[in-house]
CSV table of C-alpha atoms in Angstrom, one decimal:
chain,number,residue,atom,x,y,z
C,189,MET,CA,-4.8,-38.7,68.3
C,190,ASP,CA,-3.6,-35.4,66.8
C,191,GLY,CA,0.0,-34.4,66.9
C,192,ASP,CA,-0.6,-32.0,69.8
C,193,GLY,CA,-2.1,-34.8,71.9
C,194,LYS,CA,-5.7,-33.8,71.3
C,195,GLY,CA,-8.2,-36.2,69.8
C,196,PRO,CA,-10.8,-35.0,67.3
C,197,GLU,CA,-13.9,-33.6,68.9
C,198,PRO,CA,-16.9,-35.9,68.5
C,199,GLY,CA,-19.2,-33.8,66.4
C,200,ALA,CA,-21.4,-35.0,63.5
C,201,GLY,CA,-19.5,-38.3,63.4
C,202,ARG,CA,-19.5,-41.0,60.8
C,203,GLY,CA,-23.1,-42.0,61.3
C,204,SER,CA,-26.3,-40.8,62.9
C,205,ALA,CA,-27.5,-41.0,66.5
C,206,LEU,CA,-30.7,-42.7,65.2
C,207,GLU,CA,-28.7,-45.4,63.5
C,208,VAL,CA,-26.8,-46.0,66.8
C,209,PHE,CA,-30.0,-46.1,68.8
C,210,ARG,CA,-31.6,-48.7,66.5
C,211,VAL,CA,-28.6,-51.0,66.7
C,212,PHE,CA,-28.3,-50.7,70.5
C,213,LEU,CA,-32.0,-51.1,71.1
C,214,LEU,CA,-31.9,-54.4,69.4
C,215,LEU,CA,-28.9,-55.4,71.5
C,216,GLY,CA,-30.7,-54.2,74.6
C,217,LEU,CA,-33.6,-56.5,73.8
C,218,THR,CA,-31.5,-59.6,73.1
C,219,SER,CA,-28.2,-59.3,75.1
C,220,PHE,CA,-28.6,-61.9,77.8
C,221,GLY,CA,-25.8,-63.4,79.8
C,222,GLY,CA,-24.0,-60.6,81.6
C,223,PRO,CA,-21.1,-58.2,80.7
C,224,VAL,CA,-18.8,-60.8,79.2
C,225,ALA,CA,-21.5,-62.0,76.9
C,226,HIS,CA,-22.4,-58.4,76.1
C,227,LEU,CA,-18.8,-57.8,74.9
C,228,GLY,CA,-19.1,-60.8,72.6
C,229,TYR,CA,-22.4,-59.4,71.1
C,230,PHE,CA,-20.8,-56.0,70.6
C,231,HIS,CA,-17.7,-57.5,68.8
C,232,ASP,CA,-20.0,-59.4,66.5
C,233,ALA,CA,-22.3,-56.4,65.9
C,234,PHE,CA,-19.7,-53.6,65.5
C,235,VAL,CA,-16.4,-55.3,64.4
C,236,VAL,CA,-17.5,-58.3,62.4
C,237,ARG,CA,-20.8,-57.4,60.8
C,238,ARG,CA,-20.8,-53.6,60.5
C,239,GLY,CA,-17.1,-52.7,60.6
C,240,TRP,CA,-17.6,-49.6,62.7
C,241,LEU,CA,-14.4,-50.6,64.6
C,242,THR,CA,-11.3,-52.5,63.9
C,243,ASP,CA,-10.3,-55.4,66.2
C,244,ARG,CA,-7.5,-53.3,67.6
C,245,THR,CA,-9.7,-50.4,68.4
C,246,TYR,CA,-12.3,-52.6,70.0
C,247,ALA,CA,-9.7,-54.4,72.1
C,248,ASP,CA,-8.4,-50.9,73.2
C,249,LEU,CA,-11.9,-49.9,74.3
C,250,VAL,CA,-12.5,-53.1,76.3
C,251,ALA,CA,-9.2,-52.7,78.0
C,252,LEU,CA,-10.0,-49.1,79.0
C,253,CYS,CA,-13.5,-49.9,80.3
C,254,GLN,CA,-12.1,-52.8,82.4
C,255,PHE,CA,-9.6,-50.3,83.8
C,256,LEU,CA,-12.4,-47.9,84.9
C,257,PRO,CA,-14.9,-48.3,87.6
C,258,GLY,CA,-18.5,-48.8,86.3
C,259,PRO,CA,-20.3,-51.3,84.1
C,260,ALA,CA,-17.7,-52.3,81.5
C,261,SER,CA,-20.2,-53.4,78.8
C,262,SER,CA,-22.2,-50.2,79.0
C,263,GLN,CA,-19.1,-48.1,78.9
C,264,VAL,CA,-17.9,-49.9,75.8
C,265,GLY,CA,-21.3,-49.2,74.3
C,266,MET,CA,-21.1,-45.5,75.1
C,267,ALA,CA,-17.7,-45.3,73.6
C,268,ILE,CA,-18.8,-47.0,70.4
C,269,GLY,CA,-21.7,-44.5,70.2
C,270,LEU,CA,-19.3,-41.6,70.8
C,271,HIS,CA,-17.0,-42.9,68.1
C,272,ARG,CA,-19.8,-43.4,65.6
C,273,ALA,CA,-22.0,-40.4,66.1
C,274,GLY,CA,-20.5,-38.0,68.6
C,275,TYR,CA,-22.0,-37.1,72.0
C,276,LEU,CA,-25.6,-37.7,70.7
C,277,GLY,CA,-24.4,-41.2,69.6
C,278,MET,CA,-23.0,-41.8,73.0
C,279,ALA,CA,-26.4,-41.0,74.6
C,280,ALA,CA,-28.3,-43.0,72.0
C,281,ALA,CA,-26.1,-46.0,72.6
C,282,TRP,CA,-26.8,-45.9,76.4
C,283,VAL,CA,-30.5,-45.3,76.0
C,284,GLY,CA,-31.0,-48.0,73.5
C,285,PHE,CA,-29.0,-50.6,75.4
C,286,THR,CA,-30.4,-49.7,78.8
C,287,LEU,CA,-34.1,-48.9,78.1
C,288,PRO,CA,-35.5,-52.5,77.7
C,289,SER,CA,-34.1,-53.9,81.0
C,290,ALA,CA,-34.9,-50.6,82.8
C,291,VAL,CA,-38.5,-50.8,81.8
C,292,LEU,CA,-38.7,-54.4,82.8
C,293,MET,CA,-37.1,-53.8,86.2
C,294,ILE,CA,-39.4,-50.8,86.9
C,295,GLY,CA,-42.4,-53.0,85.9
C,296,PHE,CA,-41.2,-55.7,88.2
C,297,ALA,CA,-41.0,-53.2,91.0
C,298,TYR,CA,-44.7,-52.4,90.5
C,299,GLY,CA,-45.4,-56.1,90.4
C,300,VAL,CA,-43.7,-56.8,93.7
C,301,GLY,CA,-45.6,-53.9,95.3
C,302,ALA,CA,-48.9,-55.3,93.9
C,303,LEU,CA,-48.3,-58.9,94.9
C,304,GLY,CA,-46.9,-58.4,98.3
C,305,ALA,CA,-44.8,-60.9,100.3
C,306,GLY,CA,-47.8,-63.0,101.2
C,307,VAL,CA,-49.0,-63.9,97.7
C,308,GLY,CA,-45.5,-64.1,96.2
C,309,ALA,CA,-43.6,-65.7,99.0
C,310,GLY,CA,-42.8,-68.9,97.1
C,311,TRP,CA,-41.5,-67.3,94.0
C,312,LEU,CA,-39.6,-64.7,96.0
C,313,LEU,CA,-37.9,-67.5,97.9
C,314,GLY,CA,-37.0,-69.0,94.6
C,315,LEU,CA,-35.5,-65.8,93.4
C,316,LYS,CA,-33.5,-65.4,96.5
C,317,ALA,CA,-32.2,-69.0,96.2
C,318,ALA,CA,-31.2,-68.3,92.6
C,319,ALA,CA,-29.4,-65.1,93.8
C,320,VAL,CA,-27.3,-67.3,96.1
C,321,ALA,CA,-26.2,-69.4,93.1
C,322,VAL,CA,-25.6,-66.3,90.8
C,323,VAL,CA,-23.5,-64.5,93.3
C,324,ALA,CA,-21.5,-67.6,94.3
C,325,HIS,CA,-20.8,-68.2,90.6
C,326,ALA,CA,-19.8,-64.6,90.1
C,327,VAL,CA,-17.4,-64.8,93.1
C,328,LEU,CA,-15.8,-67.9,91.7
C,329,GLY,CA,-15.4,-66.4,88.3
C,330,MET,CA,-14.0,-63.1,89.6
C,331,ALA,CA,-11.6,-64.8,92.0
C,332,THR,CA,-10.0,-66.9,89.2
C,333,SER,CA,-9.2,-63.8,87.2
C,334,LEU,CA,-8.9,-60.9,89.8
C,335,ALA,CA,-7.6,-62.6,93.0
C,336,THR,CA,-5.0,-65.0,91.6
C,337,GLY,CA,-1.6,-65.3,93.4
C,338,ARG,CA,-0.8,-64.8,97.1
C,339,ARG,CA,-0.9,-61.1,97.2
C,340,ARG,CA,-4.2,-60.6,95.4
C,341,ALA,CA,-5.8,-63.4,97.3
C,342,THR,CA,-4.6,-61.9,100.6
C,343,ILE,CA,-6.0,-58.5,99.6
C,344,ALA,CA,-9.4,-60.1,98.7
C,345,VAL,CA,-9.7,-62.0,102.0
C,346,ALA,CA,-8.6,-59.0,104.0
C,347,ALA,CA,-11.3,-56.9,102.4
C,348,MET,CA,-13.9,-59.5,103.1
C,349,VAL,CA,-12.9,-59.6,106.7
C,350,VAL,CA,-13.1,-55.8,107.0
C,351,VAL,CA,-16.5,-55.5,105.5
C,352,LEU,CA,-17.9,-58.5,107.4
C,353,LEU,CA,-16.8,-57.1,110.7
C,354,LEU,CA,-17.6,-53.4,109.8
C,355,PRO,CA,-20.7,-53.7,107.5
C,356,THR,CA,-21.0,-50.2,106.4
C,357,ALA,CA,-20.8,-48.3,103.1
C,358,GLY,CA,-17.9,-46.3,104.5
C,359,SER,CA,-15.8,-49.5,105.2
C,360,GLN,CA,-16.3,-50.7,101.7
C,361,VAL,CA,-15.1,-47.4,100.2
C,362,VAL,CA,-12.1,-47.4,102.6
C,363,ALA,CA,-11.3,-51.0,101.6
C,364,ILE,CA,-11.3,-50.1,97.8
C,365,VAL,CA,-9.0,-47.1,98.4
C,366,LEU,CA,-6.6,-49.2,100.6
C,367,GLY,CA,-6.6,-52.0,98.0
C,368,GLY,CA,-5.7,-49.5,95.3
C,369,LEU,CA,-2.9,-48.1,97.5
C,370,VAL,CA,-1.5,-51.6,98.2
C,371,GLY,CA,-1.7,-52.5,94.6
C,372,LEU,CA,0.1,-49.3,93.7
C,373,PHE,CA,3.2,-50.6,95.4
C,374,LEU,CA,2.9,-54.4,95.4
C,375,LEU,CA,1.1,-55.3,92.2
C,376,ALA,CA,2.7,-52.9,89.6
C,377,ARG,CA,3.7,-54.8,86.5
C,378,VAL,CA,7.4,-54.9,85.8
C,379,ASP,CA,6.8,-55.3,82.1
C,380,ASP,CA,3.7,-54.4,80.2
C,381,SER,CA,2.5,-57.0,77.7
C,382,ASP,CA,0.2,-54.7,75.9
C,383,ASP,CA,1.5,-53.3,72.6
C,384,THR,CA,1.3,-49.6,73.4
C,385,ALA,CA,3.4,-48.6,70.4
C,386,GLU,CA,0.4,-49.1,68.1
C,387,THR,CA,-2.3,-46.6,68.7
C,388,SER,CA,-6.0,-47.2,67.9
C,389,SER,CA,-8.1,-45.2,65.5
C,390,LEU,CA,-10.7,-44.4,68.2
C,391,ARG,CA,-12.2,-40.9,68.0
C,392,VAL,CA,-12.0,-39.3,71.4
C,393,PRO,CA,-13.0,-36.0,73.1
C,394,GLY,CA,-10.6,-33.1,73.3
C,395,ARG,CA,-8.5,-32.7,76.5
C,396,ARG,CA,-10.3,-29.6,77.7
C,397,VAL,CA,-13.6,-31.5,77.6
C,398,ALA,CA,-11.9,-34.5,79.3
C,399,VAL,CA,-10.5,-32.4,82.1
C,400,ALA,CA,-13.9,-30.7,82.7
C,401,SER,CA,-15.6,-34.1,82.8
C,402,LEU,CA,-13.2,-35.4,85.4
C,403,ALA,CA,-13.7,-32.2,87.4
C,404,VAL,CA,-17.5,-32.7,87.4
C,405,PHE,CA,-17.0,-36.4,88.4
C,406,ALA,CA,-14.9,-35.4,91.4
C,407,VAL,CA,-17.2,-32.5,92.5
C,408,LEU,CA,-20.2,-34.8,92.5
C,409,LEU,CA,-18.4,-37.6,94.2
C,410,PHE,CA,-17.3,-35.5,97.1
C,411,GLY,CA,-20.0,-32.8,97.0
C,412,LEU,CA,-23.1,-34.9,97.0
C,413,PRO,CA,-22.4,-36.4,100.5
C,414,THR,CA,-21.8,-33.0,101.8
C,415,ALA,CA,-25.0,-31.6,100.3
C,416,THR,CA,-27.0,-34.5,101.7
C,417,ALA,CA,-25.6,-33.8,105.2
C,418,LEU,CA,-26.6,-30.1,104.9
C,419,VAL,CA,-30.0,-30.5,103.1
C,420,SER,CA,-32.7,-32.9,104.1
C,421,SER,CA,-33.9,-34.1,100.7
C,422,PRO,CA,-35.0,-37.7,99.7
C,423,THR,CA,-34.2,-37.0,96.1
C,424,LEU,CA,-30.7,-35.7,96.9
C,425,THR,CA,-30.1,-38.7,99.1
C,426,LEU,CA,-31.2,-41.0,96.3
C,427,VAL,CA,-28.8,-39.4,93.8
C,428,ASP,CA,-26.0,-39.5,96.3
C,429,VAL,CA,-26.4,-43.2,97.1
C,430,PHE,CA,-26.6,-44.3,93.4
C,431,TYR,CA,-23.9,-41.9,92.2
C,432,ARG,CA,-21.4,-43.2,94.7
C,433,ALA,CA,-22.3,-46.8,93.9
C,434,GLY,CA,-21.7,-46.2,90.2
C,435,ALA,CA,-18.4,-44.3,90.9
C,436,LEU,CA,-16.9,-47.0,93.1
C,437,VAL,CA,-17.8,-50.3,91.4
C,438,PHE,CA,-14.8,-52.1,90.0
C,439,GLY,CA,-15.2,-55.5,88.5
C,440,GLY,CA,-18.7,-55.5,87.0
C,441,GLY,CA,-22.4,-55.2,87.8
C,442,HIS,CA,-22.4,-57.8,90.5
C,443,VAL,CA,-20.2,-55.7,92.7
C,444,VAL,CA,-22.9,-53.0,93.0
C,445,LEU,CA,-24.8,-55.4,95.2
C,446,PRO,CA,-22.8,-54.9,98.5
C,447,LEU,CA,-22.5,-51.2,98.0
C,448,LEU,CA,-26.2,-50.6,97.5
C,449,GLN,CA,-27.1,-53.2,100.2
C,450,ALA,CA,-25.1,-51.3,102.8
C,451,ASP,CA,-26.6,-47.9,101.8
C,452,LEU,CA,-30.2,-48.9,101.3
C,453,VAL,CA,-31.0,-52.0,103.3
C,454,GLY,CA,-28.6,-50.9,106.1
C,455,ALA,CA,-30.4,-47.6,106.3
C,456,GLY,CA,-33.8,-49.1,106.3
C,457,LEU,CA,-34.8,-47.6,102.9
C,458,VAL,CA,-35.4,-51.0,101.3
C,459,ASP,CA,-36.2,-54.2,103.1
C,460,GLN,CA,-33.9,-57.2,102.6
C,461,GLU,CA,-36.5,-59.4,100.9
C,462,THR,CA,-37.5,-56.8,98.4
C,463,PHE,CA,-33.8,-56.0,97.7
C,464,LEU,CA,-32.9,-59.6,96.9
C,465,ALA,CA,-36.0,-60.3,94.9
C,466,GLY,CA,-35.0,-57.4,92.6
C,467,TYR,CA,-31.4,-58.6,92.4
C,468,GLY,CA,-32.6,-62.1,91.3
C,469,ALA,CA,-35.0,-60.6,88.7
C,470,ALA,CA,-32.1,-58.5,87.3
C,471,GLN,CA,-30.4,-61.7,86.2
C,472,ALA,CA,-33.4,-62.7,84.1
C,473,VAL,CA,-33.6,-59.6,81.9
C,474,PRO,CA,-31.3,-58.6,79.0
C,475,GLY,CA,-29.0,-55.6,79.1
C,476,PRO,CA,-26.8,-54.2,81.9
C,477,LEU,CA,-27.2,-55.5,85.5
C,478,PHE,CA,-26.9,-51.9,86.6
C,479,THR,CA,-30.6,-51.5,85.8
C,480,PHE,CA,-31.1,-53.1,89.2
C,481,ALA,CA,-30.9,-49.4,90.3
C,482,ALA,CA,-34.1,-48.6,88.4
C,483,TYR,CA,-35.9,-51.3,90.4
C,484,LEU,CA,-34.5,-50.0,93.7
C,485,GLY,CA,-35.4,-46.4,92.9
C,486,ALA,CA,-39.0,-47.5,92.0
C,487,VAL,CA,-39.6,-49.4,95.3
C,488,MET,CA,-38.2,-46.7,97.6
C,489,PRO,CA,-40.8,-45.8,100.2
C,490,THR,CA,-40.2,-42.1,100.0
C,491,ALA,CA,-40.5,-39.8,97.0
C,492,PRO,CA,-39.3,-39.9,94.4
C,493,THR,CA,-40.6,-43.4,93.9
C,494,GLY,CA,-42.2,-45.5,91.1
C,495,ALA,CA,-41.1,-44.7,87.6
C,496,LEU,CA,-39.7,-41.3,88.5
C,497,GLY,CA,-37.6,-42.7,91.3
C,498,GLY,CA,-36.4,-45.5,89.0
C,499,THR,CA,-35.4,-43.0,86.4
C,500,VAL,CA,-33.5,-40.8,88.9
C,501,ALA,CA,-31.6,-43.8,90.3
C,502,LEU,CA,-30.8,-45.1,86.9
C,503,LEU,CA,-29.4,-41.8,85.7
C,504,ALA,CA,-27.4,-41.4,88.9
C,505,VAL,CA,-25.8,-44.8,88.8
C,506,PHE,CA,-24.7,-44.4,85.2
C,507,THR,CA,-23.5,-40.8,85.3
C,508,PRO,CA,-20.1,-41.5,86.8
C,509,SER,CA,-19.4,-44.1,84.0
C,510,ALA,CA,-20.1,-41.5,81.3
C,511,LEU,CA,-18.0,-38.8,83.0
C,512,LEU,CA,-15.1,-41.1,83.6
C,513,LEU,CA,-15.2,-42.4,80.0
C,514,VAL,CA,-15.1,-39.0,78.5
C,515,GLY,CA,-12.5,-37.9,81.0
C,516,VAL,CA,-10.0,-40.7,80.5
C,517,LEU,CA,-10.3,-41.5,76.8
C,518,PRO,CA,-7.8,-38.9,75.5
C,519,PHE,CA,-5.2,-40.0,78.1
C,520,TRP,CA,-5.7,-43.8,77.7
C,521,GLU,CA,-2.7,-44.5,75.6
C,522,ARG,CA,-0.3,-43.1,78.2
C,523,LEU,CA,-2.2,-44.2,81.2
C,524,ARG,CA,-2.3,-47.9,80.3
C,525,ALA,CA,1.5,-47.9,79.9
C,526,ILE,CA,2.0,-46.9,83.6
C,527,PRO,CA,2.8,-50.1,85.7
C,528,ARG,CA,1.8,-48.4,89.0
C,529,ALA,CA,-1.6,-47.4,87.6
C,530,GLN,CA,-2.2,-51.0,86.5
C,531,GLY,CA,-1.2,-52.2,90.0
C,532,ALA,CA,-3.6,-49.8,91.7
C,533,VAL,CA,-6.5,-51.2,89.5
C,534,ALA,CA,-5.4,-54.7,90.3
C,535,GLY,CA,-5.5,-54.0,94.0
C,536,ALA,CA,-8.9,-52.4,93.8
C,537,SER,CA,-10.2,-55.3,91.7
C,538,ALA,CA,-9.0,-57.8,94.3
C,539,VAL,CA,-10.8,-55.9,96.9
C,540,VAL,CA,-14.1,-56.2,95.0
C,541,VAL,CA,-13.8,-59.9,95.0
C,542,GLY,CA,-13.7,-59.7,98.8
C,543,LEU,CA,-16.6,-57.4,98.9
C,544,LEU,CA,-18.7,-59.7,96.8
C,545,ALA,CA,-17.7,-62.7,98.9
C,546,ALA,CA,-18.8,-60.9,102.0
C,547,ALA,CA,-22.1,-60.0,100.3
C,548,LEU,CA,-22.5,-63.7,99.4
C,549,TYR,CA,-22.7,-64.5,103.1
C,550,ASP,CA,-24.6,-61.4,104.2
C,551,PRO,CA,-27.2,-60.7,102.9
C,552,VAL,CA,-27.4,-63.2,100.0
C,553,PHE,CA,-26.9,-66.5,101.8
C,554,LEU,CA,-28.4,-65.6,105.1
C,555,SER,CA,-31.6,-64.3,103.4
C,556,GLY,CA,-31.7,-66.8,100.5
C,557,VAL,CA,-31.2,-70.1,102.3
C,558,THR,CA,-33.9,-70.2,105.0
C,559,SER,CA,-34.7,-74.0,104.8
C,560,PRO,CA,-33.2,-77.3,103.5
C,561,ALA,CA,-35.4,-77.0,100.4
C,562,ALA,CA,-34.0,-73.5,99.6
C,563,MET,CA,-30.4,-74.8,100.1
C,564,ALA,CA,-31.2,-77.6,97.7
C,565,LEU,CA,-32.6,-75.2,95.1
C,566,ALA,CA,-29.6,-72.9,95.4
C,567,ALA,CA,-27.2,-75.9,95.0
C,568,VAL,CA,-29.1,-77.1,91.9
C,569,ALA,CA,-29.1,-73.5,90.4
C,570,PHE,CA,-25.3,-73.2,91.0
C,571,LEU,CA,-24.8,-76.6,89.3
C,572,ALA,CA,-26.8,-75.4,86.3
C,573,LEU,CA,-24.8,-72.2,86.1
C,574,ALA,CA,-21.3,-73.4,86.8
C,575,VAL,CA,-21.3,-76.9,85.4
C,576,TRP,CA,-24.1,-77.1,82.8
C,577,ARG,CA,-23.4,-73.6,81.7
C,578,LEU,CA,-27.1,-72.7,81.4
C,579,PRO,CA,-27.9,-69.0,81.0
C,580,ALA,CA,-28.5,-67.0,84.2
C,581,TRP,CA,-31.9,-65.8,83.0
C,582,LEU,CA,-33.2,-69.3,82.4
C,583,VAL,CA,-31.9,-70.5,85.8
C,584,VAL,CA,-33.5,-67.6,87.6
C,585,ILE,CA,-36.9,-68.1,85.9
C,586,ALA,CA,-36.8,-71.8,86.6
C,587,ALA,CA,-35.8,-71.3,90.3
C,588,SER,CA,-38.6,-68.8,90.7
C,589,ALA,CA,-41.1,-71.2,89.3
C,590,VAL,CA,-39.9,-74.1,91.5
C,591,GLY,CA,-40.0,-71.8,94.5
C,592,PHE,CA,-43.6,-70.9,93.7
C,593,LEU,CA,-44.6,-74.6,93.6
C,594,VAL,CA,-42.6,-76.0,96.5
C,595,LEU,CA,-41.3,-73.4,98.9
């Protein structure tokens, strides 16, 4: 950062947006395995092979994006694009990394509509059984890192109880806020193990741009629900639902499941079977899990639907991530040194473990395990993921094929 606390404005940058797009498009076509795997691919591509970032700068980026709500791997990608080629580079990184899976998910939405439940019942049951295994594996992994110790575990279970007894989108938001408040006081770190004395070489926006970005984020977060209450517009409702989901998701792409399920399935906008089929399919494509939003936007029964609806939903769910990233980057060095801020994030992160555990029961387990054969398939899929360490995309494809043949 500059001596006055302002980072250099991302302008022409050190590379071109086209260069950034080409690299991220290749990653978007080949990055299977979820956000943790994506971060490994990024490290190899941008630290080891191309030298765009130092290890220190990359670690700083990963820490920031895990601190923020939203899809961590996509935010890291956006920040790398911003660092390399300014704001155009940021957009190019997002488009390149997101485009392949978004196209596949919108195509799958058209396929589901064409096949219908009758023809595709078997493979849909296989996808839903695979979703049980994937979510159970995600809950287990997140619990071991985000809900350790008595306090965090208690917060996670309390959140699960709340959202199971009060299954609404509002209760989930309240649980996240309360978890953050509890963490603010009970989970603040006494001593920070991060080396905050050494600053990274990351190029960041200026503070005026950052403040404006945070203001836009807040206006949309609180203004969209008000606007949808005043104006009857399917498009506005779609934007509101996906923007709030993108703004409130801590802990990775899997956590978008309970938020969207409550808003869409709970409101009758998408049926349960179609919802879970898309979630299962999202595990089998490369790139960010948030492209599940493109599928949901495409299968919506009211306009906008199809490719247009998928595009609107996709932009809405990723917009909060971009605004928060630009808004927080210039202040990150100071923010990450505040123990209470870390405690608030730890509390909110424990809540999302509870939210995902609740979603594992309803709708995932209740809809995905409808027979002994489906339970057996879900158990085998979980074994393949958790013990044999097979990639999720392979497990999902195999489960869908088995479902087609025997369910």
